[in-house]
Coordinates of C-alpha atoms and ligand atoms in Angstrom, one line a residue:
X44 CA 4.4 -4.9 -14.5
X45 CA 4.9 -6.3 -10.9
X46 CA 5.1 -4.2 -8.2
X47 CA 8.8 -2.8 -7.2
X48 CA 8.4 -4.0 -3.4
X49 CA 8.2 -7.4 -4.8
X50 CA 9.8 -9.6 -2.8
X51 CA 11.3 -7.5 0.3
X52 CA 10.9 -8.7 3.7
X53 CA 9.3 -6.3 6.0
X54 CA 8.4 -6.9 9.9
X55 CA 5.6 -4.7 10.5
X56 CA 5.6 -4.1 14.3
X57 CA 1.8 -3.3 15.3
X58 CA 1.7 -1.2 18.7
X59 CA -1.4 -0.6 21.4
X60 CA -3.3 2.1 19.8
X61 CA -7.0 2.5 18.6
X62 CA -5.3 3.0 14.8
X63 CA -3.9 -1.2 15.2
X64 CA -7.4 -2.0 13.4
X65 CA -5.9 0.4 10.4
X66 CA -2.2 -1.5 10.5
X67 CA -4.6 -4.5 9.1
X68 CA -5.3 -2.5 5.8
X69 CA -2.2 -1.8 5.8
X70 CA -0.5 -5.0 6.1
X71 CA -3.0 -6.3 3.1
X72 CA -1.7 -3.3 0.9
X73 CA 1.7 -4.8 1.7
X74 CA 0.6 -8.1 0.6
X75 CA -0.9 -6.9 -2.4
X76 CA 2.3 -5.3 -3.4
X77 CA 3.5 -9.0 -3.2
X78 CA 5.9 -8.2 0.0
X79 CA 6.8 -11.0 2.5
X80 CA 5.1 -9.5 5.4
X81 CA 5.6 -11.0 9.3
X82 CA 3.7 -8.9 12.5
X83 CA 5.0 -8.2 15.5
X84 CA 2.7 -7.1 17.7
X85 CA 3.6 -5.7 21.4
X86 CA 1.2 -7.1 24.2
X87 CA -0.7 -3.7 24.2
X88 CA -1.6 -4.1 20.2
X89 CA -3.3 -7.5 21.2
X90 CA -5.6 -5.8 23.0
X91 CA -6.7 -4.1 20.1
X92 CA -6.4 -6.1 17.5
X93 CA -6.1 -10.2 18.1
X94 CA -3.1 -11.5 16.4
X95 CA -5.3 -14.3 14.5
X96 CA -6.4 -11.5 12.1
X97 CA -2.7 -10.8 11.2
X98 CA -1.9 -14.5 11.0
X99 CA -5.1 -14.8 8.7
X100 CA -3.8 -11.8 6.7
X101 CA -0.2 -12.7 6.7
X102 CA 0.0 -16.8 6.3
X103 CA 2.2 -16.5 8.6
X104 CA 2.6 -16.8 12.6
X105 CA 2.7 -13.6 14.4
X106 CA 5.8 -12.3 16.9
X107 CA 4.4 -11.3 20.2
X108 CA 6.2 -12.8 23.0
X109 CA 10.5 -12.2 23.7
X110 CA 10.5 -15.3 25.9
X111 CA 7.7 -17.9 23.8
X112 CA 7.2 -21.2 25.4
X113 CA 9.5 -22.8 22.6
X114 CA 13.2 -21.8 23.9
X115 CA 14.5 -21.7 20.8
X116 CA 11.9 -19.2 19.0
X117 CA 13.9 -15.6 20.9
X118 CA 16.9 -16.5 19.1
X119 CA 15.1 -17.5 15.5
X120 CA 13.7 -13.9 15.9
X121 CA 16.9 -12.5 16.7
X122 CA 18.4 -14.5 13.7
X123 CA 15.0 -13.1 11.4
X124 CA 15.8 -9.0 12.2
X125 CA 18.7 -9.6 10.9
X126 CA 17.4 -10.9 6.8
X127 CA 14.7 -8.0 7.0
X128 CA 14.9 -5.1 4.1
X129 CA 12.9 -2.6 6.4
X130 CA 11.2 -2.3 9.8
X131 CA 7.4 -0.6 9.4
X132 CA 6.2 0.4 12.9
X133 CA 2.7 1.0 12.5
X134 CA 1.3 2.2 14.3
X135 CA 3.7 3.7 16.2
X136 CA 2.4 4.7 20.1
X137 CA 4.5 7.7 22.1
X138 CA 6.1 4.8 24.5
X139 CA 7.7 2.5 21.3
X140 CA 9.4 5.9 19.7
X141 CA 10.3 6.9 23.7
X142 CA 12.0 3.4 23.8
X143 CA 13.6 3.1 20.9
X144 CA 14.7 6.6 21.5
X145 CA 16.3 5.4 24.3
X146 CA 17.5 1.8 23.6
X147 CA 15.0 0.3 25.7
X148 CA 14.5 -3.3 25.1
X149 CA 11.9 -4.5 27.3
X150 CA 9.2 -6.6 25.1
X151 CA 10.3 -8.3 21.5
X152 CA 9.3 -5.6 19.2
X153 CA 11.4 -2.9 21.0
X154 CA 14.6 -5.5 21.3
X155 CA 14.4 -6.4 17.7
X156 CA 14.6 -2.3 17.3
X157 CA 17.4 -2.0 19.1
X158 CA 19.1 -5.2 16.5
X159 CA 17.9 -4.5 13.2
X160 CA 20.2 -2.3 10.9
X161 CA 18.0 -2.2 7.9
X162 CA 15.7 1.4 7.3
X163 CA 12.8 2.0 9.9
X164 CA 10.0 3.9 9.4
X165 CA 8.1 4.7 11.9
X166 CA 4.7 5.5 11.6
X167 CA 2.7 7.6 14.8
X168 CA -0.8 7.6 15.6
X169 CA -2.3 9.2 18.8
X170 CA -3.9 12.2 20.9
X171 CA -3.0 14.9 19.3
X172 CA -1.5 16.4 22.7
X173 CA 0.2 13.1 23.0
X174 CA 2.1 13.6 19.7
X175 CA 3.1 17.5 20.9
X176 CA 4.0 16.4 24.2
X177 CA 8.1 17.3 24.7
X178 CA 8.9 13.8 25.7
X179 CA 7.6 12.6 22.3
X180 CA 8.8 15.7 20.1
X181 CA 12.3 14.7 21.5
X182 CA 12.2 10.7 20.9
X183 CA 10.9 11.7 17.5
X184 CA 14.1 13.9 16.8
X185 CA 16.3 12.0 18.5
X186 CA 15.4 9.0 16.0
X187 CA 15.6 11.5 13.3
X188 CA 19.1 12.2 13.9
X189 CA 19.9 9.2 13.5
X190 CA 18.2 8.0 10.6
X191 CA 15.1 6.3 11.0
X192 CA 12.3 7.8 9.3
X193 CA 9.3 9.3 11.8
X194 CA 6.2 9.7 9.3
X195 CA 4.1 13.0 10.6
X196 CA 0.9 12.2 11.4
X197 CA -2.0 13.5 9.9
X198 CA -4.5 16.7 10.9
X199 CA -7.9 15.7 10.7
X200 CA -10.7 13.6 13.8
X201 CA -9.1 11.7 16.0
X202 CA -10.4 8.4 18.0
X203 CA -12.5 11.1 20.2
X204 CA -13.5 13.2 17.7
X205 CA -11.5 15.7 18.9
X206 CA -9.7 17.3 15.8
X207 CA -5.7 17.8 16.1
X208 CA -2.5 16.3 14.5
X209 CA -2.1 12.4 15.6
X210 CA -4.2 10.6 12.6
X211 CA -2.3 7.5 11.6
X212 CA -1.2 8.5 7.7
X213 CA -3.4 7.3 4.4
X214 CA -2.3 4.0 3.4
X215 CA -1.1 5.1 0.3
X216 CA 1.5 7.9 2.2
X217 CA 2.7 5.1 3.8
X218 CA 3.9 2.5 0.9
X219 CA 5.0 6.2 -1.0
X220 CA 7.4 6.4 2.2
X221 CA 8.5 3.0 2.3
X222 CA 9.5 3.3 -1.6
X223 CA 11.2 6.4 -1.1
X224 CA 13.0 5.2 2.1
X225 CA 14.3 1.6 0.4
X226 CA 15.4 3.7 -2.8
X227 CA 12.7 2.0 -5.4
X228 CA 12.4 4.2 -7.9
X229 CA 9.2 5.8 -8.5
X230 CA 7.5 5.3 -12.0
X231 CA 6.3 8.4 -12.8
X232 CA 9.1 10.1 -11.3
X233 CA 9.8 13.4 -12.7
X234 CA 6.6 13.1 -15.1
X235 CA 3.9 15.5 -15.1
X236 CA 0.0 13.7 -15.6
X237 CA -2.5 15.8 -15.8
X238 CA -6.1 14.4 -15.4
X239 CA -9.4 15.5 -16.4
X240 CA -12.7 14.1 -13.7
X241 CA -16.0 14.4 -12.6
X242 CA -19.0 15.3 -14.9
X243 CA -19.9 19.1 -16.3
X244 CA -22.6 20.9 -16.2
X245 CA -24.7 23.1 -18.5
X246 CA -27.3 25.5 -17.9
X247 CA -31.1 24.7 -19.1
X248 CA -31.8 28.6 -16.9
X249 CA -30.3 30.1 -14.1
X250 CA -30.7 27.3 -11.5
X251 CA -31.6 23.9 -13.6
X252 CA -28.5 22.4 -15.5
X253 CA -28.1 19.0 -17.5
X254 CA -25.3 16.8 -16.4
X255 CA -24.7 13.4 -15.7
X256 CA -24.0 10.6 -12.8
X257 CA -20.4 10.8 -12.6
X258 CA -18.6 11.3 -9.4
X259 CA -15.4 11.7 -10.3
X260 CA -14.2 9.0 -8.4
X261 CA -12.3 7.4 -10.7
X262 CA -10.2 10.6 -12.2
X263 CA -9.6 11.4 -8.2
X264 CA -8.2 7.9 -8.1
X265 CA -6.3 8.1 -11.2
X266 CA -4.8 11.3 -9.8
X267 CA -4.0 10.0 -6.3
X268 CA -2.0 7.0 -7.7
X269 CA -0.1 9.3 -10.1
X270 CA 1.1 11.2 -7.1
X271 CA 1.9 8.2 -5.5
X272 CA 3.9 6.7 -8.0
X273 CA 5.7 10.1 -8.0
X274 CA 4.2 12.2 -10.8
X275 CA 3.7 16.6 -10.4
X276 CA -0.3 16.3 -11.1
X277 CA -2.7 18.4 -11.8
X278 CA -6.7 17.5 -11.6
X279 CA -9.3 19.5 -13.6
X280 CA -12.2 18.8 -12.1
X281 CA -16.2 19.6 -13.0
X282 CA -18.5 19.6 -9.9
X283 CA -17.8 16.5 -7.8
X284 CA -18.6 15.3 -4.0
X285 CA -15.3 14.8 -3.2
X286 CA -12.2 16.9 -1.3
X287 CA -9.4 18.1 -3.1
X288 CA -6.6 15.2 -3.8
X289 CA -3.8 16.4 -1.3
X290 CA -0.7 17.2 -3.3
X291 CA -2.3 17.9 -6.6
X292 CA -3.1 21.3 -8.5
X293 CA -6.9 21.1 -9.0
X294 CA -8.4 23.2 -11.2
X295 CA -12.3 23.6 -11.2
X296 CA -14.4 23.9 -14.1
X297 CA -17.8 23.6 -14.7
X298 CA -19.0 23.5 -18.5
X299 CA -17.4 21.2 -21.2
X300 CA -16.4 24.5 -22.9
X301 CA -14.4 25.7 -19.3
X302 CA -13.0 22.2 -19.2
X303 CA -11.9 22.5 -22.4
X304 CA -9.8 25.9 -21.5
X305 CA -8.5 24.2 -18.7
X306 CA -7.0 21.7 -20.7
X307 CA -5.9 23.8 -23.0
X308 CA -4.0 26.1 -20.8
X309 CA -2.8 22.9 -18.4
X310 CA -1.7 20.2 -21.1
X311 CA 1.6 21.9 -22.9
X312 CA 4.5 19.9 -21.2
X313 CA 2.5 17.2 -20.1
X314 CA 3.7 14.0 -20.5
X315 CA 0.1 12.3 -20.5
X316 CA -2.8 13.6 -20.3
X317 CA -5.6 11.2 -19.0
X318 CA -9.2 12.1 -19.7
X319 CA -11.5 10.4 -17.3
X320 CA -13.6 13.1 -17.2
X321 CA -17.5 12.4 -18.1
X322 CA -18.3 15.6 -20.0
X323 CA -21.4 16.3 -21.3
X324 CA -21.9 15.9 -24.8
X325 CA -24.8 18.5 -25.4
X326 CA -26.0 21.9 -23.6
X327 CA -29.0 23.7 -24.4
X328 CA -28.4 26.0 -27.5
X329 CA -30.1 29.3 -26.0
X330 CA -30.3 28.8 -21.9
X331 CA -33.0 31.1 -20.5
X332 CA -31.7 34.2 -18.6
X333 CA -34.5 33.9 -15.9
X334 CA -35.7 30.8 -14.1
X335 CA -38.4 29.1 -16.4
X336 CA -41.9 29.3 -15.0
X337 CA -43.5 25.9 -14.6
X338 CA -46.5 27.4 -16.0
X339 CA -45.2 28.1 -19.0
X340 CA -45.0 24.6 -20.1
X341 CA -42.3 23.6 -22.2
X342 CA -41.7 20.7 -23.7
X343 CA -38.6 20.7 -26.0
X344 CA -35.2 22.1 -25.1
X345 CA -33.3 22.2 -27.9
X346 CA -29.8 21.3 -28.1
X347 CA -26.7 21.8 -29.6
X348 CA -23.0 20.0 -29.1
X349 CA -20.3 20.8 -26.7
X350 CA -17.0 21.6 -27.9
X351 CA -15.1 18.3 -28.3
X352 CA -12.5 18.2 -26.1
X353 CA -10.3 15.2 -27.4
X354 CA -10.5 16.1 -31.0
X355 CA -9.6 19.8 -30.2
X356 CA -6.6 19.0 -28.2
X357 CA -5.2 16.1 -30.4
X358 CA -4.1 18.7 -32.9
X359 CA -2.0 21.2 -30.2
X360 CA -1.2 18.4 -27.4
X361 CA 1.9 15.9 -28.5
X362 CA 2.2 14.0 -25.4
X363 CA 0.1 10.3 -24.7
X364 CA -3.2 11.0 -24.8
X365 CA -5.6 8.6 -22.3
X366 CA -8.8 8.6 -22.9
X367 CA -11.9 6.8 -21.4
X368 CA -15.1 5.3 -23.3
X369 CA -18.5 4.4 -21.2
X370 CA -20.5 1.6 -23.0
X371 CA -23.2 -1.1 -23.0
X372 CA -22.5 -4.5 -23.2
X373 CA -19.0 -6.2 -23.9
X374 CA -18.1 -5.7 -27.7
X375 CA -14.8 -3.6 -28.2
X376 CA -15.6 -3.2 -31.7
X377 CA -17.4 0.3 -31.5
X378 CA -14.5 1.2 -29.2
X379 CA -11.9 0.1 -31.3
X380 CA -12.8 2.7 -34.2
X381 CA -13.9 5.7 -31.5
X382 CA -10.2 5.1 -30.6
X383 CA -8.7 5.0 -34.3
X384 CA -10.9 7.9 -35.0
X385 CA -10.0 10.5 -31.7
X386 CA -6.3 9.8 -32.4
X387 CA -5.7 8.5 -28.3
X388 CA -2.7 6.7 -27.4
X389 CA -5.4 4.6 -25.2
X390 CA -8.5 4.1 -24.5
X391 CA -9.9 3.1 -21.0
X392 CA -13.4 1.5 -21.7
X393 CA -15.7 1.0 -18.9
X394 CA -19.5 0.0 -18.8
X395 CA -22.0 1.5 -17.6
X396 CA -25.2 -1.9 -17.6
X397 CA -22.8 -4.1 -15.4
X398 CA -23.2 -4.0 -11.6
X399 CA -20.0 -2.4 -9.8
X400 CA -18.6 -0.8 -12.4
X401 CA -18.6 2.8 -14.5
X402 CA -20.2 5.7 -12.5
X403 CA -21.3 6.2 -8.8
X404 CA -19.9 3.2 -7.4
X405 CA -16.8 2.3 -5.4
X406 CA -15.1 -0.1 -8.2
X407 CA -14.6 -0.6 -11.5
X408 CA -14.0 -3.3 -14.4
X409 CA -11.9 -1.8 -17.1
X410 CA -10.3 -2.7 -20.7
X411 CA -7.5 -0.6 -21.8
X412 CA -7.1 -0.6 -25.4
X413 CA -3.9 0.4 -27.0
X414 CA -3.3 2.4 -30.6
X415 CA -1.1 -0.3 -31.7
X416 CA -3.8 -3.2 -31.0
X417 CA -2.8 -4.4 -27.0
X418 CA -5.8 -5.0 -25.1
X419 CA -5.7 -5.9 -21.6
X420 CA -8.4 -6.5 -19.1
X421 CA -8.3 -5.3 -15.8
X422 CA -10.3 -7.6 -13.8
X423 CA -13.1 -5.8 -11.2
X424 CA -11.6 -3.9 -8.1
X425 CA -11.6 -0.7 -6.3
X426 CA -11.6 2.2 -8.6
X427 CA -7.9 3.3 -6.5
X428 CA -6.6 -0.2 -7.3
X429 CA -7.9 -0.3 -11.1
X430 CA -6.0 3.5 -11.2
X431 CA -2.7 2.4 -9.9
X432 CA -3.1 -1.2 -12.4
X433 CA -4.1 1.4 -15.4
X434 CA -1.1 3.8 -14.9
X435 CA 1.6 0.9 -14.9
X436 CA 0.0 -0.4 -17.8
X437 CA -0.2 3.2 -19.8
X438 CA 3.8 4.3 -19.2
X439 CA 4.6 1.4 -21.9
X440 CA 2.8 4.1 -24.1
X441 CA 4.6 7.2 -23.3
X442 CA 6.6 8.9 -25.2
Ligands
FMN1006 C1 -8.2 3.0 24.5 C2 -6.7 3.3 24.4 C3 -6.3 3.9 23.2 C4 -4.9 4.2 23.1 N1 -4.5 4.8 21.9 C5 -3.2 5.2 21.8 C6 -2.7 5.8 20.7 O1 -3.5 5.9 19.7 N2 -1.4 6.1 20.6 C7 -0.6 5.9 21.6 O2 0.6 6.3 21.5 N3 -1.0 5.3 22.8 C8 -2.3 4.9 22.9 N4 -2.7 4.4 24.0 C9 -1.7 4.1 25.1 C10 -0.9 2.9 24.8 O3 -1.8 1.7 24.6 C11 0.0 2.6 26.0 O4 0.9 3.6 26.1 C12 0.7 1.3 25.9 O5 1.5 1.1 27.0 C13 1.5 1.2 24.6 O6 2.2 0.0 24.5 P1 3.1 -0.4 23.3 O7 3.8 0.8 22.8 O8 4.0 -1.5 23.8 O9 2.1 -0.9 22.3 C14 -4.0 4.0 24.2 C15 -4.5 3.4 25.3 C16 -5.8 3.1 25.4 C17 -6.3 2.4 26.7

């Protein structure tokens, strides 16, 4: 499915703050999503970012001065703010939402603010005493008032380290916003996901477990881009490196057999369920009560199976059931039948022998294989950009 932003023409206006570099990321998210993308940059941006960069990103030149050497360009612009679909300013500095607070029209970015009639979103990024400032707390009503969209920043380190309210937004928050503000209706809109992440743990004695090398990366992304794409998610997650996903109900576990409860309790009135959690398969059968002494030895643990998560769930759960598979080498044969045999709507196979891909790393390479014999190759990208590919290709399945 192609991405509902297809097509729109947006004029992201790129202002003189240390968060330009992060417009760039931006502006290549907006080209992914197969939007027609020009920059206009205010003088102050170019000292931050050079506008080749954009150019490079866009294929296209970039707007920086209101009176170019070619006469005729000032009115072309004038004549271009008035095709766009939307206005991104990003980032937004305190002095562009003062002027366009205050109709000021001084450089080209701030006249064509004072033209265009299409939505605007703002997008702020500074000092966090900067954003509080009066001055800017008014421009940013004022605009509100009438209309245009003023993103809040978010809390966290800002350029000095110092921690306040002024972070430019995640990229993600930002093409949510733009959706929302050009009325493109979300996909999972009104759905509830619920996604299972991260590895388990079980206990060999008090402070040794057996797990395994997920990192929960890729159930965090699947979560993320479910929220995204408008979805109420929740995340059951075993021990993972990684901060709560903003926006979703997490639920912590630890063994396969609390991971199972979870899911239990979580899945009625789901509408999918997506298990990309990498539980373990076996626990020790009697785990010590005390720590084992090294000098006592041993050289067996013995074993037994974890509950079965997938099988014990496909008999209560009715909604579309995701699952994930982690194998060697590139024959979908084996994963074919696990998928006949666990009763999933899909099954997400990933591998763990090729470089990039499965646990621990940044990306992925996945095959989704379908109950009713699609199967569709997602070719290797960054585990948030494999989530977001996986989730438009799963609603076909839903119920
Ligand atoms: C190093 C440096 C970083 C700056 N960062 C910001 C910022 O993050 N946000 C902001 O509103 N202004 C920031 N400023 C101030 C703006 O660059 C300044 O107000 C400029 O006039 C904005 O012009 P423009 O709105 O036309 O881009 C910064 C200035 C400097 C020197």
């Amino acid at each position: 499915m192609s991405s509902c932003l297809k097509d729109k023409r947006i004029l992201v206006g790129v202002c003189g703050s240390i968060a330009a570099y992060k417009a760039c990321e931006l502006v290549r998210a907006l080209r992914k999503a197969e939007v027609e993308v020009t920059v206009a940059m205010t003088e102050s941006a170019t000292k931050f970012v050079g506008p080749t960069t954009f150019a490079a990103l866009t294929d296209r030149p970039v707007l920086v001065h209101q009176f170019p050497d070619d006469p005729g360009a000032g009115v072309r612009h004038v004549g271009k703010a008035e095709s766009l679909d939307a206005v991104l300013v990003a980032p937004a500095t305190a002095n562009i939402l003062g002027k366009a607070a205050h109709a000021i029209a001084d450089d080209l970015l701030s006249t064509l603010l004072n033209i265009v009639d299409c939505p605007v979103l703002f997008v702020p990024a500074m000092n966090f005493r900067m954003w509080r400032n009066p001055a800017t707390q008014d421009a940013v009503t004022r605009l509100r008032s009438w209309g245009r969209r003023v993103l809040e920043p978010d809390e966290g380190p800002l350029a000095t380290l110092q921690v306040g309210v002024g972070r430019f937004p995640e990229i993600d928050r930002i093409m949510t916003e733009l959706r929302v503000m050009l009325d493109i209706p979300q996909l999972y809109q009104g759905k509830h996901v619920l996604v299972t992440a991260g590895p388990t743990r079980e206990s060999l004695d008090p402070v040794r477990y057996l797990s395994n090398r997920s990192s929960g990366r890729m159930g965090y992304a699947l979560a993320a881009a479910a929220r995204d794409m408008g979805a109420e998610v929740t995340l059951i997650s075993g021990p993972a490196a990684l901060g709560p996903v903003p926006g979703c109900r997490m639920v912590h576990v630890t063994t396969t057999e609390e991971m199972l409860h979870a899911v239990e309790e979580a899945s009625q009135g789901q509408d999918v369920l997506i298990m990309a959690a990498a539980v373990a398969d076996f626990r020790p059968s009697s785990p010590a009560e005390d720590k084992i002494p090294r000098a006592s030895k041993p050289t067996v643990i013995p074993l037994e199976p974890t509950p079965d998560i997938l099988k014990t769930i496909r008999g209560k759960y009715t909604g579309t059931l995701v699952a994930f598979s982690l194998q060697a080498g590139s024959d979908l044969g084996p994963a074919r039948k696990k998928l006949e045999e666990k009763g999933a709507d899909c099954l997400i196979v990933n591998r763990y022998d090729e470089p990039d891909a499965g646990f621990d790393v940044e990306t992925n390479h996945v095959w989704i294989l379908s109950s009713s014999g699609e199967e569709v190759e997602l070719p290797p990208d960054s585990k948030p950009v494999i989530a977001r590919k996986v989730l438009e290709n799963i609603i076909q399945y839903m119920q």
